[in-house]
CSV table of C-alpha atoms in Angstrom, one decimal:
chain,number,residue,atom,x,y,z
A,41,MET,CA,22.2,46.7,313.7
A,42,GLY,CA,21.5,48.2,317.1
A,43,PHE,CA,23.5,51.3,316.2
A,44,THR,CA,21.6,51.6,312.9
A,45,ILE,CA,18.2,51.4,314.6
A,46,VAL,CA,19.0,54.2,317.1
A,47,TYR,CA,20.6,56.3,314.3
A,48,PHE,CA,17.4,56.0,312.3
A,49,ILE,CA,15.3,57.1,315.3
A,50,ASN,CA,17.7,60.0,315.9
A,51,VAL,CA,17.7,61.4,312.4
A,52,PHE,CA,14.2,60.6,311.1
A,53,VAL,CA,12.1,60.5,314.3
A,54,ILE,CA,13.7,62.6,317.1
A,55,LYS,CA,15.4,64.9,314.5
A,56,ALA,CA,18.5,65.1,316.7
A,57,ARG,CA,21.9,63.5,317.0
A,58,HIS,CA,22.7,61.7,320.3
A,59,PHE,CA,25.6,59.3,319.4
A,60,TYR,CA,25.8,58.0,322.9
A,61,TYR,CA,22.4,56.5,322.4
A,62,CYS,CA,23.6,54.9,319.1
A,63,ILE,CA,26.4,53.3,321.1
A,64,TYR,CA,23.9,52.3,323.7
A,65,GLY,CA,21.8,50.6,321.0
A,66,GLY,CA,24.9,48.8,319.7
A,67,ILE,CA,25.7,47.5,323.2
A,68,ILE,CA,22.1,46.4,323.8
A,69,ALA,CA,22.1,44.5,320.5
A,70,VAL,CA,25.1,42.4,321.5
A,71,LEU,CA,24.0,41.7,325.1
A,72,PRO,CA,22.4,38.3,324.2
A,73,ASP,CA,25.7,36.9,323.0
A,74,ILE,CA,27.5,38.3,326.0
A,75,GLU,CA,24.9,36.5,328.1
A,76,LYS,CA,25.9,33.2,326.3
A,77,LEU,CA,29.2,33.4,328.1
A,78,ILE,CA,27.5,32.4,331.3
A,79,ASP,CA,25.6,29.7,329.4
A,80,SER,CA,22.2,31.5,329.4
A,81,ILE,CA,19.9,32.3,326.5
A,82,PHE,CA,17.1,34.2,328.2
A,83,LEU,CA,17.8,37.4,326.1
A,84,HIS,CA,17.2,35.3,323.0
A,85,SER,CA,13.6,34.8,323.9
A,86,MET,CA,10.8,37.0,322.7
A,87,LEU,CA,9.0,36.2,326.0
A,88,VAL,CA,11.8,37.6,328.1
A,89,ILE,CA,12.7,40.7,326.1
A,90,PRO,CA,9.9,43.0,327.3
A,91,PHE,CA,10.8,42.5,330.9
A,92,ALA,CA,14.5,42.6,330.3
A,93,SER,CA,14.1,45.9,328.5
A,94,ILE,CA,12.5,47.4,331.6
A,95,LEU,CA,15.4,46.3,333.8
A,96,LEU,CA,17.9,47.7,331.3
A,97,ASN,CA,16.1,51.0,331.3
A,98,ILE,CA,16.1,51.2,335.1
A,99,PHE,CA,19.8,50.6,335.0
A,100,ILE,CA,20.6,53.2,332.3
A,101,SER,CA,18.3,55.8,334.0
A,102,GLN,CA,20.3,55.4,337.2
A,103,LEU,CA,23.6,55.4,335.3
A,104,TYR,CA,22.8,58.5,333.2
A,105,LYS,CA,20.6,60.9,335.2
A,106,HIS,CA,20.3,63.6,332.5
A,107,ASN,CA,18.3,61.4,330.1
A,108,LYS,CA,17.3,63.3,327.0
A,109,TYR,CA,14.9,60.5,325.9
A,110,ASN,CA,11.9,59.7,327.9
A,111,PHE,CA,11.5,56.2,329.5
A,112,LEU,CA,9.1,55.0,326.8
A,113,THR,CA,11.5,55.9,324.0
A,114,THR,CA,14.5,54.2,325.6
A,115,TYR,CA,12.3,51.2,326.4
A,116,MET,CA,11.3,50.9,322.7
A,117,ILE,CA,14.9,51.3,321.7
A,118,SER,CA,15.9,48.4,324.0
A,119,ILE,CA,13.2,46.2,322.7
A,120,MET,CA,14.0,46.9,319.0
A,121,CYS,CA,17.7,46.4,319.5
A,122,LEU,CA,17.3,43.1,321.3
A,123,LEU,CA,14.7,42.0,318.7
A,124,SER,CA,17.2,42.9,315.9
A,125,HIS,CA,19.7,40.4,317.5
A,126,ILE,CA,17.0,37.7,317.6
A,127,LEU,CA,16.0,38.5,314.0
A,128,PHE,CA,19.6,38.0,312.7
A,129,ASP,CA,19.9,34.8,314.7
A,130,PHE,CA,16.7,33.6,313.2
A,131,LEU,CA,18.1,34.4,309.7
A,132,GLU,CA,21.4,32.7,310.5
A,133,ASN,CA,21.6,29.6,312.7
A,134,GLY,CA,18.4,29.5,314.6
A,135,VAL,CA,17.1,30.8,318.0
A,136,ALA,CA,14.9,29.5,320.8
A,137,LEU,CA,12.2,32.2,320.4
A,138,LEU,CA,9.9,30.8,323.2
A,139,TYR,CA,12.5,29.9,325.8
A,140,PRO,CA,12.0,29.0,328.7
A,141,LEU,CA,8.7,27.4,327.7
A,142,THR,CA,10.4,25.4,325.0
A,143,LYS,CA,14.0,25.0,323.8
A,144,LYS,CA,12.9,24.4,320.2
A,145,GLU,CA,14.9,26.6,317.8
A,146,TYR,CA,13.3,28.4,314.9
A,147,GLU,CA,15.4,29.4,311.9
A,148,TYR,CA,15.2,30.6,308.3
A,149,ALA,CA,18.9,30.5,307.4
A,150,ILE,CA,19.9,33.0,304.7
A,151,PHE,CA,23.0,34.5,306.3
A,152,ASN,CA,26.4,33.0,307.1
A,153,GLN,CA,27.8,33.5,310.5
A,154,VAL,CA,30.2,36.0,308.9
A,155,ASP,CA,28.3,37.8,306.1
A,156,TYR,CA,30.6,40.3,304.5
A,157,ILE,CA,27.9,42.2,302.7
A,158,LEU,CA,26.1,42.8,305.9
A,159,LEU,CA,29.4,43.7,307.6
A,160,VAL,CA,30.2,46.3,304.9
A,161,ILE,CA,26.7,47.8,304.9
A,162,PHE,CA,26.6,48.3,308.7
A,163,THR,CA,30.2,49.5,308.8
A,164,LEU,CA,29.5,52.2,306.2
A,165,ILE,CA,26.4,53.3,308.1
A,166,ILE,CA,28.5,53.8,311.2
A,167,ILE,CA,31.2,55.6,309.3
A,168,PHE,CA,28.9,58.0,307.4
A,169,SER,CA,26.8,58.7,310.5
A,170,PHE,CA,29.6,61.1,311.6
A,171,PHE,CA,29.2,63.2,308.4
A,172,SER,CA,26.0,65.2,308.9
A,173,THR,CA,25.9,66.6,305.4
A,174,VAL,CA,25.5,63.3,303.7
A,175,SER,CA,24.6,60.9,306.4
A,176,SER,CA,20.8,60.7,305.9
A,177,THR,CA,21.1,60.3,302.2
A,178,VAL,CA,23.8,57.6,302.5
A,179,PHE,CA,21.7,55.9,305.2
A,180,LYS,CA,18.7,55.7,302.8
A,181,ILE,CA,20.9,54.2,300.1
A,182,LEU,CA,22.5,51.7,302.3
A,183,SER,CA,19.2,50.7,304.0
A,184,THR,CA,17.7,50.1,300.5
A,185,CYS,CA,20.7,48.0,299.6
A,186,LEU,CA,20.3,46.0,302.8
A,187,LEU,CA,16.5,45.5,302.2
A,188,CYS,CA,17.1,44.4,298.5
A,189,TYR,CA,19.8,42.0,299.6
A,190,VAL,CA,17.5,40.3,302.2
A,191,ILE,CA,14.6,40.1,299.7
A,192,VAL,CA,16.8,38.5,297.0
A,193,LEU,CA,18.1,35.9,299.5
A,194,CYS,CA,14.5,35.1,300.6
A,195,ILE,CA,13.2,34.8,297.1
A,196,SER,CA,16.2,32.6,296.1
A,197,LYS,CA,15.7,30.3,299.1
A,198,GLN,CA,12.0,29.9,298.2
A,199,TYR,CA,13.0,29.2,294.6
A,200,LEU,CA,15.4,26.5,295.9
A,201,HIS,CA,12.7,24.9,298.0
A,202,MET,CA,10.3,24.9,295.0
A,203,GLN,CA,13.0,23.1,293.0
A,204,LEU,CA,13.6,20.5,295.7
A,205,TYR,CA,10.0,19.7,296.2
A,206,GLN,CA,9.5,19.3,292.5
A,207,LYS,CA,12.4,16.9,292.3
A,208,TYR,CA,12.0,14.9,295.5
A,209,ASN,CA,8.4,15.2,296.7
A,210,SER,CA,7.4,12.0,294.9
A,211,GLN,CA,9.9,10.1,297.1
A,212,HIS,CA,8.1,11.4,300.2
A,213,ILE,CA,10.3,14.0,301.9
A,214,THR,CA,10.7,13.6,305.6
A,215,LEU,CA,13.4,16.3,306.2
A,216,LEU,CA,14.5,19.3,304.2
A,217,GLU,CA,17.2,21.8,305.2
A,218,THR,CA,18.7,24.6,303.2
A,219,TYR,CA,21.4,27.0,304.4
A,220,PRO,CA,24.1,29.3,302.9
A,221,SER,CA,27.4,27.6,301.9
A,222,SER,CA,30.3,28.5,304.2
A,223,SER,CA,32.8,27.9,301.4
A,224,GLU,CA,31.2,29.4,298.4
A,225,THR,CA,29.8,32.9,297.8
A,226,PHE,CA,26.1,33.2,296.8
A,227,CYS,CA,25.6,29.4,297.1
A,228,TRP,CA,23.1,27.3,299.0
A,229,ASN,CA,23.7,23.9,300.5
A,230,TYR,CA,20.8,21.5,301.0
A,231,GLN,CA,20.1,18.2,302.8
A,232,ILE,CA,17.0,16.1,302.0
A,233,ARG,CA,15.9,12.9,303.6
A,234,THR,CA,13.2,10.8,302.0
A,235,LEU,CA,11.8,7.4,303.1
A,236,LYS,CA,14.7,5.6,301.4
A,237,THR,CA,17.5,8.0,300.6
A,238,TRP,CA,19.5,10.9,302.0
A,239,TYR,CA,20.7,13.6,299.5
A,240,ASP,CA,23.3,16.3,300.0
A,241,GLY,CA,23.8,19.0,297.3
A,242,HIS,CA,24.2,22.6,296.5
A,243,SER,CA,22.9,25.3,294.2
A,244,LEU,CA,23.9,28.8,293.2
A,245,LEU,CA,21.4,31.6,293.7
A,246,PHE,CA,18.6,30.9,291.2
A,247,GLY,CA,20.8,28.1,289.8
A,248,LYS,CA,20.2,24.4,289.1
A,249,LEU,CA,20.4,21.7,291.7
A,250,GLN,CA,23.7,19.8,292.0
A,251,GLU,CA,23.7,16.6,294.0
A,252,ASP,CA,27.0,16.0,295.9
A,253,SER,CA,26.3,12.7,297.6
A,254,GLN,CA,23.5,10.2,298.1
A,255,PHE,CA,23.1,7.6,300.9
A,256,ASN,CA,20.5,4.9,301.5
A,257,ASN,CA,18.7,5.0,304.9
A,258,LYS,CA,19.4,2.0,307.1
């Protein structure tokens, strides 16, 4: 995603091709997960990203003296690439957006940890970026596909929530979680806790609810 963001800026804003900045964007976008190796999540916080981006820019300006972008441009690139990582964590398994003020995680899970559609789209963007005659057209097509995919997943998730509330709201829902199935393609899993019962189930995209198990609360 970081490579894609910088590629977009190169082609449609700067009107130039600086692939080393695309690679820079890709590296910046994965830094938050590299940081996890030292058991830290500061780069997953929206409060920290503006300050971290300044430090990153100071570092890159010292590393690469002949910077063809100005400081503000590389600063915005750093922010957007780091935010893209947070966005995908938010749409996957959750992220502590306001760390260190709070460790509470926020999520709107629509992607699996390994989403092959996303993987194919971003891989094709990187591959076609090396072909100047078709790259911008292919980029527009693939970006449209990506946007449509995200919209369909969001609408499907909201449709699932609507079905769940219609079915279980009379039992006083205390917990509702929905997330993509890790074993089936285009399928949601859900968990619902009411005052008396816990339900597990699944549903295909825009499909009917299927209860898998039911437990009484102790």
